């Protein structure tokens, strides 16, 4: 089955990875090798790879430690029949974060799940990163595609400056420019009025959240430095202000 001509599977897969906050994690049971599935909260690393915060007391964590092969099901949570919405089944290996990596994963995860700060540093909890090898995307009739990791992960090899400045930019936008975030959401993404906040940024776009809902604002061009990010955010705010109300 060939995808329809107006379908961009890479873009949809990237968007789902960035917007998803929960998913079904499938692991392999330690003793039997039987499949085991559990509901987990997720966030995304700077390249889009899923981040997990899981307890070593949980069965799925014991499974991952014994065999890192996992799959992760994510869906759009669209109203109506859930089978009519887009979903992805991601394949990969889950690896526990080292000391330096943990700082980045912790920061990005807590931006997406602020309440997790209450237990993120408990001794039995650890951050894991799923390194994707590929995914299977289902988005309706004629829209079923297998993608390799390089087709849906964001290239960050040239964006060290942006990544170093990311948290400062997030904090600045949330503290001083909530009006602009609201304009991005309502004028550019046709979302409802809410107290939208920024939860992450990367070379491809900006992540927003409010009242349990998430949005992805794609940049028209890649952004790899703090100065380029500032200019892009000003440009998008101007475009949002100039756009008529729906």
PDB file of C-alpha atoms in Angstrom:
ATOM      1  CA  UNK A   1       0.000   0.000   0.000  1.00  0.00           C
ATOM      2  CA  UNK A   2       1.480   3.355  -1.072  1.00  0.00           C
ATOM      3  CA  UNK A   3       0.984   6.520   0.996  1.00  0.00           C
ATOM      4  CA  UNK A   4      -1.169   9.287  -0.448  1.00  0.00           C
ATOM      5  CA  UNK A   5       0.643  12.155  -2.164  1.00  0.00           C
ATOM      6  CA  UNK A   6      -0.111  14.801   0.494  1.00  0.00           C
ATOM      7  CA  UNK A   7       1.167  12.640   3.357  1.00  0.00           C
ATOM      8  CA  UNK A   8       4.444  13.476   5.117  1.00  0.00           C
ATOM      9  CA  UNK A   9       5.157  10.475   7.370  1.00  0.00           C
ATOM     10  CA  UNK A  10       8.429  11.826   8.775  1.00  0.00           C
ATOM     11  CA  UNK A  11       6.780  15.060   9.879  1.00  0.00           C
ATOM     12  CA  UNK A  12       3.844  13.259  11.502  1.00  0.00           C
ATOM     13  CA  UNK A  13       6.113  10.791  13.318  1.00  0.00           C
ATOM     14  CA  UNK A  14       8.293  13.628  14.632  1.00  0.00           C
ATOM     15  CA  UNK A  15       5.234  15.527  15.822  1.00  0.00           C
ATOM     16  CA  UNK A  16       3.779  12.504  17.627  1.00  0.00           C
ATOM     17  CA  UNK A  17       7.076  11.846  19.393  1.00  0.00           C
ATOM     18  CA  UNK A  18       7.261  15.449  20.605  1.00  0.00           C
ATOM     19  CA  UNK A  19       3.602  15.758  21.625  1.00  0.00           C
ATOM     20  CA  UNK A  20       3.141  12.406  23.368  1.00  0.00           C
ATOM     21  CA  UNK A  21       3.228  12.311  27.165  1.00  0.00           C
ATOM     22  CA  UNK A  22       2.069   8.713  27.755  1.00  0.00           C
ATOM     23  CA  UNK A  23       2.557   5.464  25.910  1.00  0.00           C
ATOM     24  CA  UNK A  24       2.369   1.690  26.145  1.00  0.00           C
ATOM     25  CA  UNK A  25       5.808   0.209  26.803  1.00  0.00           C
ATOM     26  CA  UNK A  26       6.367  -3.400  25.771  1.00  0.00           C
ATOM     27  CA  UNK A  27       9.251  -5.346  27.336  1.00  0.00           C
ATOM     28  CA  UNK A  28      10.258  -9.020  27.604  1.00  0.00           C
ATOM     29  CA  UNK A  29       9.714 -10.894  30.874  1.00  0.00           C
ATOM     30  CA  UNK A  30      12.976 -11.862  32.549  1.00  0.00           C
ATOM     31  CA  UNK A  31      12.268 -15.552  33.137  1.00  0.00           C
ATOM     32  CA  UNK A  32       9.960 -16.522  30.292  1.00  0.00           C
ATOM     33  CA  UNK A  33      10.617 -14.002  27.532  1.00  0.00           C
ATOM     34  CA  UNK A  34       6.864 -13.428  27.284  1.00  0.00           C
ATOM     35  CA  UNK A  35       5.730  -9.954  26.157  1.00  0.00           C
ATOM     36  CA  UNK A  36       4.795  -7.562  28.959  1.00  0.00           C
ATOM     37  CA  UNK A  37       3.052  -4.219  28.410  1.00  0.00           C
ATOM     38  CA  UNK A  38       2.673  -1.281  30.789  1.00  0.00           C
ATOM     39  CA  UNK A  39       1.549   2.347  30.690  1.00  0.00           C
ATOM     40  CA  UNK A  40       4.367   4.868  31.153  1.00  0.00           C
ATOM     41  CA  UNK A  41       4.844   8.612  31.077  1.00  0.00           C
ATOM     42  CA  UNK A  42       7.335   9.857  28.506  1.00  0.00           C
ATOM     43  CA  UNK A  43       9.125  12.984  27.397  1.00  0.00           C
ATOM     44  CA  UNK A  44      11.475  13.544  24.473  1.00  0.00           C
ATOM     45  CA  UNK A  45      15.195  14.160  24.322  1.00  0.00           C
ATOM     46  CA  UNK A  46      16.550  16.955  22.138  1.00  0.00           C
ATOM     47  CA  UNK A  47      16.560  14.678  19.076  1.00  0.00           C
ATOM     48  CA  UNK A  48      13.104  13.261  19.792  1.00  0.00           C
ATOM     49  CA  UNK A  49      14.170   9.983  21.421  1.00  0.00           C
ATOM     50  CA  UNK A  50      11.741   8.972  24.202  1.00  0.00           C
ATOM     51  CA  UNK A  51      12.747   9.512  27.845  1.00  0.00           C
ATOM     52  CA  UNK A  52      11.442   7.279  30.640  1.00  0.00           C
ATOM     53  CA  UNK A  53      11.525   7.781  34.409  1.00  0.00           C
ATOM     54  CA  UNK A  54      10.888   4.364  35.909  1.00  0.00           C
ATOM     55  CA  UNK A  55      11.302   2.607  39.238  1.00  0.00           C
ATOM     56  CA  UNK A  56      13.543  -0.416  39.685  1.00  0.00           C
ATOM     57  CA  UNK A  57      10.723  -1.952  41.687  1.00  0.00           C
ATOM     58  CA  UNK A  58       8.565  -2.097  38.546  1.00  0.00           C
ATOM     59  CA  UNK A  59       8.390  -5.250  36.441  1.00  0.00           C
ATOM     60  CA  UNK A  60       9.101  -3.366  33.222  1.00  0.00           C
ATOM     61  CA  UNK A  61      12.315  -1.894  34.663  1.00  0.00           C
ATOM     62  CA  UNK A  62      13.565  -5.313  35.711  1.00  0.00           C
ATOM     63  CA  UNK A  63      12.788  -6.529  32.204  1.00  0.00           C
ATOM     64  CA  UNK A  64      14.664  -3.632  30.586  1.00  0.00           C
ATOM     65  CA  UNK A  65      17.733  -4.155  32.759  1.00  0.00           C
ATOM     66  CA  UNK A  66      17.836  -7.817  31.705  1.00  0.00           C
ATOM     67  CA  UNK A  67      17.025  -7.191  28.019  1.00  0.00           C
ATOM     68  CA  UNK A  68      17.012  -3.602  26.680  1.00  0.00           C
ATOM     69  CA  UNK A  69      14.873  -4.397  23.627  1.00  0.00           C
ATOM     70  CA  UNK A  70      11.566  -2.535  23.855  1.00  0.00           C
ATOM     71  CA  UNK A  71       8.721  -1.211  21.772  1.00  0.00           C
ATOM     72  CA  UNK A  72       6.629   1.850  22.525  1.00  0.00           C
ATOM     73  CA  UNK A  73       3.121   2.568  21.229  1.00  0.00           C
ATOM     74  CA  UNK A  74       2.067   6.201  20.964  1.00  0.00           C
ATOM     75  CA  UNK A  75      -1.187   7.628  19.586  1.00  0.00           C
ATOM     76  CA  UNK A  76      -2.803  10.983  18.920  1.00  0.00           C
ATOM     77  CA  UNK A  77      -5.560  10.549  21.528  1.00  0.00           C
ATOM     78  CA  UNK A  78      -7.964  11.918  18.941  1.00  0.00           C
ATOM     79  CA  UNK A  79     -11.682  12.139  19.817  1.00  0.00           C
ATOM     80  CA  UNK A  80     -13.969   9.424  18.504  1.00  0.00           C
ATOM     81  CA  UNK A  81     -12.694   6.050  17.325  1.00  0.00           C
ATOM     82  CA  UNK A  82      -9.041   5.811  18.498  1.00  0.00           C
ATOM     83  CA  UNK A  83      -8.251   3.605  15.506  1.00  0.00           C
ATOM     84  CA  UNK A  84      -8.973   6.547  13.210  1.00  0.00           C
ATOM     85  CA  UNK A  85      -6.159   8.593  14.720  1.00  0.00           C
ATOM     86  CA  UNK A  86      -2.479   8.337  13.891  1.00  0.00           C
ATOM     87  CA  UNK A  87      -0.253   6.080  15.982  1.00  0.00           C
ATOM     88  CA  UNK A  88       3.288   4.811  15.938  1.00  0.00           C
ATOM     89  CA  UNK A  89       4.969   1.673  17.226  1.00  0.00           C
ATOM     90  CA  UNK A  90       8.600   2.499  17.929  1.00  0.00           C
ATOM     91  CA  UNK A  91      11.328  -0.139  18.206  1.00  0.00           C
ATOM     92  CA  UNK A  92      14.582   0.369  20.051  1.00  0.00           C
ATOM     93  CA  UNK A  93      16.766  -0.320  23.047  1.00  0.00           C
ATOM     94  CA  UNK A  94      16.402   1.368  26.431  1.00  0.00           C
ATOM     95  CA  UNK A  95      19.607   2.453  28.153  1.00  0.00           C
ATOM     96  CA  UNK A  96      19.988   3.875  31.642  1.00  0.00           C
ATOM     97  CA  UNK A  97      21.361   7.405  31.702  1.00  0.00           C
ATOM     98  CA  UNK A  98      24.877   8.084  32.924  1.00  0.00           C
ATOM     99  CA  UNK A  99      25.661  10.911  35.327  1.00  0.00           C
ATOM    100  CA  UNK A 100      26.055  13.711  32.747  1.00  0.00           C
ATOM    101  CA  UNK A 101      23.296  12.480  30.462  1.00  0.00           C
ATOM    102  CA  UNK A 102      20.953  12.222  33.422  1.00  0.00           C
ATOM    103  CA  UNK A 103      21.103  15.983  33.960  1.00  0.00           C
ATOM    104  CA  UNK A 104      19.750  16.668  30.469  1.00  0.00           C
ATOM    105  CA  UNK A 105      17.133  13.922  30.581  1.00  0.00           C
ATOM    106  CA  UNK A 106      15.967  14.994  34.054  1.00  0.00           C
ATOM    107  CA  UNK A 107      15.599  18.609  32.965  1.00  0.00           C
ATOM    108  CA  UNK A 108      13.647  17.805  29.818  1.00  0.00           C
ATOM    109  CA  UNK A 109      11.470  15.212  31.546  1.00  0.00           C
ATOM    110  CA  UNK A 110      10.527  17.571  34.393  1.00  0.00           C
ATOM    111  CA  UNK A 111       9.708  20.319  31.898  1.00  0.00           C
ATOM    112  CA  UNK A 112       7.149  17.929  30.419  1.00  0.00           C
ATOM    113  CA  UNK A 113       6.050  16.388  33.748  1.00  0.00           C
ATOM    114  CA  UNK A 114       6.581  18.972  36.530  1.00  0.00           C
ATOM    115  CA  UNK A 115       4.864  16.820  39.167  1.00  0.00           C
ATOM    116  CA  UNK A 116       7.544  14.142  38.723  1.00  0.00           C
ATOM    117  CA  UNK A 117       9.948  16.350  40.674  1.00  0.00           C
ATOM    118  CA  UNK A 118       8.333  14.901  43.799  1.00  0.00           C
ATOM    119  CA  UNK A 119       9.902  11.487  43.158  1.00  0.00           C
ATOM    120  CA  UNK A 120      12.486  11.912  40.373  1.00  0.00           C
ATOM    121  CA  UNK A 121      15.386  11.726  42.819  1.00  0.00           C
ATOM    122  CA  UNK A 122      14.160   8.745  44.817  1.00  0.00           C
ATOM    123  CA  UNK A 123      16.861   6.072  45.040  1.00  0.00           C
ATOM    124  CA  UNK A 124      14.844   3.466  43.138  1.00  0.00           C
ATOM    125  CA  UNK A 125      13.982   5.746  40.183  1.00  0.00           C
ATOM    126  CA  UNK A 126      16.199   6.040  37.111  1.00  0.00           C
ATOM    127  CA  UNK A 127      16.055   7.840  33.784  1.00  0.00           C
ATOM    128  CA  UNK A 128      16.226   5.693  30.684  1.00  0.00           C
ATOM    129  CA  UNK A 129      16.547   6.795  27.060  1.00  0.00           C
ATOM    130  CA  UNK A 130      15.086   4.686  24.267  1.00  0.00           C
ATOM    131  CA  UNK A 131      17.461   4.605  21.311  1.00  0.00           C
ATOM    132  CA  UNK A 132      15.113   4.051  18.359  1.00  0.00           C
ATOM    133  CA  UNK A 133      16.003   1.720  15.503  1.00  0.00           C
ATOM    134  CA  UNK A 134      12.806   2.409  13.553  1.00  0.00           C
ATOM    135  CA  UNK A 135       9.053   2.774  13.781  1.00  0.00           C
ATOM    136  CA  UNK A 136       5.816   1.675  12.150  1.00  0.00           C
ATOM    137  CA  UNK A 137       3.382   4.526  11.479  1.00  0.00           C
ATOM    138  CA  UNK A 138      -0.335   4.002  10.903  1.00  0.00           C
ATOM    139  CA  UNK A 139      -2.267   7.154   9.983  1.00  0.00           C
ATOM    140  CA  UNK A 140      -5.271   5.863   8.053  1.00  0.00           C
ATOM    141  CA  UNK A 141      -6.001   4.220   4.703  1.00  0.00           C
ATOM    142  CA  UNK A 142      -3.017   4.511   2.371  1.00  0.00           C
ATOM    143  CA  UNK A 143      -0.935   5.952   5.181  1.00  0.00           C
ATOM    144  CA  UNK A 144       0.985   3.037   6.653  1.00  0.00           C
ATOM    145  CA  UNK A 145       4.758   3.449   6.560  1.00  0.00           C
ATOM    146  CA  UNK A 146       7.910   2.026   8.142  1.00  0.00           C
ATOM    147  CA  UNK A 147      10.564   4.642   8.940  1.00  0.00           C
ATOM    148  CA  UNK A 148      14.223   4.390   9.881  1.00  0.00           C
ATOM    149  CA  UNK A 149      15.514   6.360  12.858  1.00  0.00           C
ATOM    150  CA  UNK A 150      17.213   8.991  10.700  1.00  0.00           C
ATOM    151  CA  UNK A 151      13.847   9.731   9.064  1.00  0.00           C
ATOM    152  CA  UNK A 152      12.150  10.879  12.283  1.00  0.00           C
ATOM    153  CA  UNK A 153      14.881  11.933  14.721  1.00  0.00           C
ATOM    154  CA  UNK A 154      16.130  15.524  14.731  1.00  0.00           C
ATOM    155  CA  UNK A 155      19.729  16.182  13.740  1.00  0.00           C
ATOM    156  CA  UNK A 156      21.386  18.103  16.591  1.00  0.00           C
ATOM    157  CA  UNK A 157      25.008  17.676  15.485  1.00  0.00           C
ATOM    158  CA  UNK A 158      25.316  21.373  14.581  1.00  0.00           C
ATOM    159  CA  UNK A 159      23.214  22.807  17.411  1.00  0.00           C
ATOM    160  CA  UNK A 160      25.441  22.815  20.513  1.00  0.00           C
ATOM    161  CA  UNK A 161      24.847  26.523  21.085  1.00  0.00           C
ATOM    162  CA  UNK A 162      21.089  26.141  20.974  1.00  0.00           C
ATOM    163  CA  UNK A 163      21.092  23.114  23.278  1.00  0.00           C
ATOM    164  CA  UNK A 164      23.233  24.898  25.862  1.00  0.00           C
ATOM    165  CA  UNK A 165      20.856  27.861  25.824  1.00  0.00           C
ATOM    166  CA  UNK A 166      17.639  25.815  25.718  1.00  0.00           C
ATOM    167  CA  UNK A 167      16.628  25.963  29.377  1.00  0.00           C
ATOM    168  CA  UNK A 168      17.392  29.659  29.624  1.00  0.00           C
ATOM    169  CA  UNK A 169      15.206  30.301  26.588  1.00  0.00           C
ATOM    170  CA  UNK A 170      12.382  28.180  28.024  1.00  0.00           C
ATOM    171  CA  UNK A 171      12.522  29.983  31.370  1.00  0.00           C
ATOM    172  CA  UNK A 172      12.625  33.387  29.657  1.00  0.00           C
ATOM    173  CA  UNK A 173       9.619  32.632  27.433  1.00  0.00           C
ATOM    174  CA  UNK A 174       7.591  31.271  30.346  1.00  0.00           C
ATOM    175  CA  UNK A 175       8.447  34.168  32.648  1.00  0.00           C
ATOM    176  CA  UNK A 176       8.287  37.126  30.267  1.00  0.00           C
ATOM    177  CA  UNK A 177       6.497  36.123  27.062  1.00  0.00           C
ATOM    178  CA  UNK A 178       3.437  34.058  27.942  1.00  0.00           C
ATOM    179  CA  UNK A 179       1.457  36.336  25.643  1.00  0.00           C
ATOM    180  CA  UNK A 180       3.603  35.258  22.692  1.00  0.00           C
ATOM    181  CA  UNK A 181       3.215  31.594  23.634  1.00  0.00           C
ATOM    182  CA  UNK A 182      -0.538  32.096  23.698  1.00  0.00           C
ATOM    183  CA  UNK A 183      -0.415  33.684  20.241  1.00  0.00           C
ATOM    184  CA  UNK A 184       1.610  30.786  18.860  1.00  0.00           C
ATOM    185  CA  UNK A 185      -0.978  28.357  20.194  1.00  0.00           C
ATOM    186  CA  UNK A 186      -4.160  30.190  19.231  1.00  0.00           C
ATOM    187  CA  UNK A 187      -3.208  32.019  16.026  1.00  0.00           C
ATOM    188  CA  UNK A 188      -0.636  29.690  14.453  1.00  0.00           C
ATOM    189  CA  UNK A 189      -1.866  26.315  15.737  1.00  0.00           C
ATOM    190  CA  UNK A 190      -5.596  27.043  16.064  1.00  0.00           C
ATOM    191  CA  UNK A 191      -5.672  25.878  19.683  1.00  0.00           C
ATOM    192  CA  UNK A 192      -8.020  27.135  22.377  1.00  0.00           C
ATOM    193  CA  UNK A 193      -7.043  29.949  24.701  1.00  0.00           C
ATOM    194  CA  UNK A 194      -5.182  28.609  27.740  1.00  0.00           C
ATOM    195  CA  UNK A 195      -2.161  29.276  29.923  1.00  0.00           C
ATOM    196  CA  UNK A 196       0.282  27.858  27.403  1.00  0.00           C
ATOM    197  CA  UNK A 197       3.862  27.330  28.515  1.00  0.00           C
ATOM    198  CA  UNK A 198       6.999  26.249  26.701  1.00  0.00           C
ATOM    199  CA  UNK A 199       8.330  22.797  27.628  1.00  0.00           C
ATOM    200  CA  UNK A 200      11.168  22.405  25.141  1.00  0.00           C
ATOM    201  CA  UNK A 201      12.859  23.644  22.000  1.00  0.00           C
ATOM    202  CA  UNK A 202      15.180  22.102  19.430  1.00  0.00           C
ATOM    203  CA  UNK A 203      16.394  22.911  15.913  1.00  0.00           C
ATOM    204  CA  UNK A 204      13.054  21.901  14.376  1.00  0.00           C
ATOM    205  CA  UNK A 205      10.530  23.584  16.656  1.00  0.00           C
ATOM    206  CA  UNK A 206       8.979  24.501  19.982  1.00  0.00           C
ATOM    207  CA  UNK A 207       6.926  22.344  22.375  1.00  0.00           C
ATOM    208  CA  UNK A 208       3.948  23.846  24.236  1.00  0.00           C
ATOM    209  CA  UNK A 209       1.638  22.514  26.951  1.00  0.00           C
ATOM    210  CA  UNK A 210      -1.452  23.621  28.864  1.00  0.00           C
ATOM    211  CA  UNK A 211      -4.175  21.824  30.821  1.00  0.00           C
ATOM    212  CA  UNK A 212      -2.923  18.373  29.863  1.00  0.00           C
ATOM    213  CA  UNK A 213      -2.761  19.230  26.153  1.00  0.00           C
ATOM    214  CA  UNK A 214       0.395  19.476  24.056  1.00  0.00           C
ATOM    215  CA  UNK A 215       1.284  21.276  20.830  1.00  0.00           C
ATOM    216  CA  UNK A 216       4.199  21.276  18.452  1.00  0.00           C
ATOM    217  CA  UNK A 217       5.156  24.524  16.679  1.00  0.00           C
ATOM    218  CA  UNK A 218       7.397  23.722  13.723  1.00  0.00           C
ATOM    219  CA  UNK A 219       9.982  26.267  12.655  1.00  0.00           C
ATOM    220  CA  UNK A 220       9.959  27.168   8.941  1.00  0.00           C
ATOM    221  CA  UNK A 221      13.755  26.780   8.948  1.00  0.00           C
ATOM    222  CA  UNK A 222      16.204  24.971  11.219  1.00  0.00           C
ATOM    223  CA  UNK A 223      17.502  26.952  14.195  1.00  0.00           C
ATOM    224  CA  UNK A 224      20.905  26.065  15.655  1.00  0.00           C
ATOM    225  CA  UNK A 225      21.993  29.036  17.796  1.00  0.00           C
ATOM    226  CA  UNK A 226      20.523  31.219  20.564  1.00  0.00           C
ATOM    227  CA  UNK A 227      20.502  34.288  18.313  1.00  0.00           C
ATOM    228  CA  UNK A 228      18.733  32.416  15.527  1.00  0.00           C
ATOM    229  CA  UNK A 229      16.179  31.148  18.052  1.00  0.00           C
ATOM    230  CA  UNK A 230      15.477  34.657  19.334  1.00  0.00           C
ATOM    231  CA  UNK A 231      14.958  35.943  15.802  1.00  0.00           C
ATOM    232  CA  UNK A 232      12.704  33.009  14.947  1.00  0.00           C
ATOM    233  CA  UNK A 233      10.516  33.497  18.016  1.00  0.00           C
ATOM    234  CA  UNK A 234      10.138  37.215  17.281  1.00  0.00           C
ATOM    235  CA  UNK A 235       9.300  36.441  13.650  1.00  0.00           C
ATOM    236  CA  UNK A 236       6.655  33.884  14.615  1.00  0.00           C
ATOM    237  CA  UNK A 237       5.155  36.240  17.194  1.00  0.00           C
ATOM    238  CA  UNK A 238       4.851  38.946  14.534  1.00  0.00           C
ATOM    239  CA  UNK A 239       3.223  36.462  12.148  1.00  0.00           C
ATOM    240  CA  UNK A 240       0.792  35.395  14.864  1.00  0.00           C
ATOM    241  CA  UNK A 241      -0.187  38.984  15.685  1.00  0.00           C
ATOM    242  CA  UNK A 242      -0.760  39.738  11.993  1.00  0.00           C
ATOM    243  CA  UNK A 243      -2.963  36.698  11.489  1.00  0.00           C
ATOM    244  CA  UNK A 244      -6.714  37.370  11.808  1.00  0.00           C
ATOM    245  CA  UNK A 245      -8.547  35.731  14.695  1.00  0.00           C
ATOM    246  CA  UNK A 246     -10.353  32.561  13.705  1.00  0.00           C
TER     247      UNK A 246
END
